[in-house]
């Protein structure tokens, strides 16, 4: 396993542990090892997926400098994909989020009913993970665009409350561990913050 994926793996332990999940010591992970050689060289609009469909909970890490999504089941890296996050002036917010809403055939309320297939909402003011153009650089209005088939697979393994970390740390440089958080409390805090933002915007 590469050193950068070890660091990403440690981050997954922090996310899962903070959410109150039982964590065993890190084993030798065949699925993670199988993904490791290819993750860093993924071309735009490409992804890797190797899920054993176990019952361990899913968590997601989005690295803005890497323009990649890393998906874990418990401590195991099961998938990785290129992404396209927000362009300058429409930046994707950093922080810890939970999936607030899911919609397989969603259309944007802000941008001329633009299609947002397999939408998974992170904030109430319009930031979500969804299928969309994936050119290899930040190009969205703040959402996290992923390849369509990856979006479909991701939609199938997540649920409301699934934790998502959006970070400006790079796997190449080593992850900066987030402050441990409780997923349920984070969902309430995120909802409250977005309700305040919407109230301010409507004035």
Short mmCIF file of C-alpha atoms in Angstrom, two decimals:
data_model
loop_
_atom_site.label_atom_id
_atom_site.label_comp_id
_atom_site.label_asym_id
_atom_site.label_seq_id
_atom_site.Cartn_x
_atom_site.Cartn_y
_atom_site.Cartn_z
CA UNK A 1 0.00 0.00 0.00
CA UNK A 2 1.37 3.42 -0.86
CA UNK A 3 2.18 5.92 1.85
CA UNK A 4 -0.39 8.40 0.56
CA UNK A 5 -3.17 5.82 0.76
CA UNK A 6 -2.07 4.89 4.27
CA UNK A 7 -2.57 8.53 5.22
CA UNK A 8 -5.99 8.60 3.56
CA UNK A 9 -6.82 5.36 5.35
CA UNK A 10 -5.91 6.92 8.70
CA UNK A 11 -8.33 9.73 7.90
CA UNK A 12 -11.10 7.22 7.26
CA UNK A 13 -10.45 5.73 10.71
CA UNK A 14 -10.92 9.17 12.25
CA UNK A 15 -14.18 9.77 10.39
CA UNK A 16 -15.62 6.38 11.25
CA UNK A 17 -14.39 6.47 14.85
CA UNK A 18 -15.80 9.93 15.43
CA UNK A 19 -19.18 8.75 14.17
CA UNK A 20 -19.21 6.17 16.96
CA UNK A 21 -18.39 3.14 14.83
CA UNK A 22 -16.46 0.13 16.08
CA UNK A 23 -12.96 0.23 14.59
CA UNK A 24 -10.56 -2.70 14.60
CA UNK A 25 -6.80 -2.33 14.12
CA UNK A 26 -5.85 -1.83 10.48
CA UNK A 27 -5.54 -5.20 8.72
CA UNK A 28 -3.76 -6.01 5.48
CA UNK A 29 -6.37 -4.76 3.03
CA UNK A 30 -6.43 -6.62 -0.26
CA UNK A 31 -9.08 -4.33 -1.77
CA UNK A 32 -7.09 -1.22 -0.88
CA UNK A 33 -3.87 -2.76 -2.18
CA UNK A 34 -5.59 -3.63 -5.45
CA UNK A 35 -6.68 -0.03 -5.96
CA UNK A 36 -3.46 1.64 -4.83
CA UNK A 37 -1.35 1.51 -8.03
CA UNK A 38 -4.07 3.09 -10.16
CA UNK A 39 -5.61 5.76 -7.94
CA UNK A 40 -3.00 8.46 -8.51
CA UNK A 41 -3.08 8.13 -12.30
CA UNK A 42 -6.83 8.26 -12.88
CA UNK A 43 -7.69 10.26 -16.02
CA UNK A 44 -10.61 12.73 -16.03
CA UNK A 45 -14.02 11.07 -16.03
CA UNK A 46 -12.56 7.77 -14.79
CA UNK A 47 -13.08 5.84 -11.57
CA UNK A 48 -12.18 2.63 -9.74
CA UNK A 49 -14.63 0.52 -7.76
CA UNK A 50 -13.92 -2.65 -5.76
CA UNK A 51 -16.63 -3.13 -3.15
CA UNK A 52 -17.11 -6.36 -1.23
CA UNK A 53 -20.63 -5.18 -0.26
CA UNK A 54 -19.99 -5.77 3.44
CA UNK A 55 -22.22 -4.16 6.05
CA UNK A 56 -19.56 -1.73 7.25
CA UNK A 57 -20.60 1.94 7.01
CA UNK A 58 -19.57 4.12 4.08
CA UNK A 59 -17.70 7.45 4.34
CA UNK A 60 -16.47 9.79 1.60
CA UNK A 61 -13.46 12.10 1.34
CA UNK A 62 -13.29 14.77 -1.38
CA UNK A 63 -9.83 16.25 -1.97
CA UNK A 64 -10.04 19.54 -3.86
CA UNK A 65 -6.33 19.74 -4.84
CA UNK A 66 -6.39 16.09 -5.97
CA UNK A 67 -9.75 16.56 -7.73
CA UNK A 68 -10.62 13.10 -6.48
CA UNK A 69 -13.20 11.35 -4.33
CA UNK A 70 -12.14 8.52 -2.01
CA UNK A 71 -14.84 6.15 -0.76
CA UNK A 72 -14.41 3.87 2.25
CA UNK A 73 -16.30 0.98 3.80
CA UNK A 74 -15.16 1.11 7.40
CA UNK A 75 -11.37 1.40 7.08
CA UNK A 76 -11.18 -0.04 3.55
CA UNK A 77 -10.76 2.12 0.46
CA UNK A 78 -13.32 0.64 -1.94
CA UNK A 79 -13.48 3.29 -4.67
CA UNK A 80 -11.85 6.39 -6.08
CA UNK A 81 -12.92 8.79 -8.80
CA UNK A 82 -11.91 12.00 -10.45
CA UNK A 83 -14.20 14.93 -9.63
CA UNK A 84 -14.82 18.50 -10.71
CA UNK A 85 -15.39 20.89 -7.82
CA UNK A 86 -16.31 24.59 -7.78
CA UNK A 87 -14.46 27.07 -9.98
CA UNK A 88 -13.04 30.37 -8.68
CA UNK A 89 -15.80 32.48 -7.17
CA UNK A 90 -18.07 29.43 -6.86
CA UNK A 91 -15.84 27.42 -4.56
CA UNK A 92 -16.95 24.14 -3.05
CA UNK A 93 -17.06 24.70 0.73
CA UNK A 94 -14.56 22.89 2.91
CA UNK A 95 -15.63 21.01 6.01
CA UNK A 96 -17.43 17.99 7.34
CA UNK A 97 -20.93 17.33 6.06
CA UNK A 98 -23.55 14.61 6.04
CA UNK A 99 -25.78 13.66 3.15
CA UNK A 100 -29.02 15.54 3.78
CA UNK A 101 -31.12 14.46 0.80
CA UNK A 102 -30.92 12.01 -2.12
CA UNK A 103 -32.70 12.26 -5.49
CA UNK A 104 -32.01 10.00 -8.47
CA UNK A 105 -33.50 12.40 -11.05
CA UNK A 106 -32.97 15.83 -9.55
CA UNK A 107 -32.99 19.16 -11.43
CA UNK A 108 -31.28 22.31 -10.21
CA UNK A 109 -33.40 24.93 -8.49
CA UNK A 110 -30.71 27.56 -9.13
CA UNK A 111 -29.41 26.96 -12.67
CA UNK A 112 -32.24 26.68 -15.23
CA UNK A 113 -33.38 23.23 -14.11
CA UNK A 114 -30.02 21.74 -15.10
CA UNK A 115 -30.07 17.96 -14.62
CA UNK A 116 -28.26 16.66 -11.52
CA UNK A 117 -28.55 12.85 -11.78
CA UNK A 118 -28.00 10.83 -8.62
CA UNK A 119 -27.91 14.01 -6.52
CA UNK A 120 -26.73 13.72 -2.92
CA UNK A 121 -27.19 17.03 -1.10
CA UNK A 122 -24.52 18.32 1.29
CA UNK A 123 -25.96 21.80 1.98
CA UNK A 124 -29.41 23.33 1.68
CA UNK A 125 -28.10 26.24 -0.40
CA UNK A 126 -27.19 24.10 -3.39
CA UNK A 127 -24.00 22.06 -2.88
CA UNK A 128 -24.28 18.38 -3.77
CA UNK A 129 -22.45 15.40 -5.20
CA UNK A 130 -23.97 14.44 -8.56
CA UNK A 131 -23.21 13.11 -12.05
CA UNK A 132 -21.92 15.74 -14.45
CA UNK A 133 -19.13 16.98 -16.68
CA UNK A 134 -15.76 15.93 -15.33
CA UNK A 135 -13.03 17.76 -17.30
CA UNK A 136 -10.23 17.18 -14.80
CA UNK A 137 -10.26 20.61 -13.14
CA UNK A 138 -12.64 22.74 -10.99
CA UNK A 139 -15.50 23.83 -13.27
CA UNK A 140 -18.77 23.61 -11.33
CA UNK A 141 -20.87 26.21 -9.50
CA UNK A 142 -19.87 24.64 -6.18
CA UNK A 143 -21.16 21.10 -6.57
CA UNK A 144 -18.95 18.02 -6.75
CA UNK A 145 -19.41 16.48 -10.19
CA UNK A 146 -18.49 12.83 -10.70
CA UNK A 147 -18.69 10.38 -13.64
CA UNK A 148 -22.21 9.09 -14.23
CA UNK A 149 -21.60 5.42 -13.51
CA UNK A 150 -19.62 6.29 -10.37
CA UNK A 151 -22.50 8.54 -9.26
CA UNK A 152 -24.90 5.65 -9.77
CA UNK A 153 -22.78 3.25 -7.72
CA UNK A 154 -22.16 5.81 -4.97
CA UNK A 155 -25.88 6.58 -4.77
CA UNK A 156 -26.52 2.90 -4.17
CA UNK A 157 -24.22 2.53 -1.14
CA UNK A 158 -24.90 5.76 0.78
CA UNK A 159 -27.79 6.91 2.93
CA UNK A 160 -28.93 10.07 4.65
CA UNK A 161 -26.33 10.83 7.30
CA UNK A 162 -23.37 9.32 5.44
CA UNK A 163 -20.36 11.47 6.45
CA UNK A 164 -18.51 13.45 3.76
CA UNK A 165 -15.27 15.34 4.34
CA UNK A 166 -14.32 18.05 1.81
CA UNK A 167 -10.67 18.99 2.32
CA UNK A 168 -7.94 21.14 0.80
CA UNK A 169 -5.38 18.52 1.82
CA UNK A 170 -3.80 16.34 -0.84
CA UNK A 171 -3.06 12.63 -0.59
CA UNK A 172 0.30 13.44 -2.20
CA UNK A 173 1.20 15.78 0.68
CA UNK A 174 -0.44 13.86 3.53
CA UNK A 175 -3.88 14.36 4.99
CA UNK A 176 -4.59 16.91 7.70
CA UNK A 177 -6.76 15.02 10.19
CA UNK A 178 -10.12 16.71 10.79
CA UNK A 179 -11.53 17.52 14.19
CA UNK A 180 -13.50 14.44 15.27
CA UNK A 181 -17.21 14.96 14.93
CA UNK A 182 -20.46 13.23 15.62
CA UNK A 183 -22.36 12.56 12.38
CA UNK A 184 -25.80 13.23 13.86
CA UNK A 185 -24.70 16.47 15.53
CA UNK A 186 -22.97 17.54 12.32
CA UNK A 187 -26.17 17.02 10.36
CA UNK A 188 -28.06 19.29 12.77
CA UNK A 189 -25.30 21.94 12.67
CA UNK A 190 -25.17 21.86 8.87
CA UNK A 191 -28.94 22.18 8.59
CA UNK A 192 -28.97 25.10 11.07
CA UNK A 193 -26.13 26.89 9.25
CA UNK A 194 -27.86 26.53 5.90
CA UNK A 195 -31.20 27.66 7.29
CA UNK A 196 -29.48 30.83 8.54
CA UNK A 197 -27.80 31.35 5.15
CA UNK A 198 -31.13 30.98 3.33
CA UNK A 199 -32.82 33.37 5.74
CA UNK A 200 -30.08 35.99 5.23
CA UNK A 201 -30.24 35.59 1.43
CA UNK A 202 -34.03 36.15 1.40
CA UNK A 203 -33.82 39.50 3.19
#
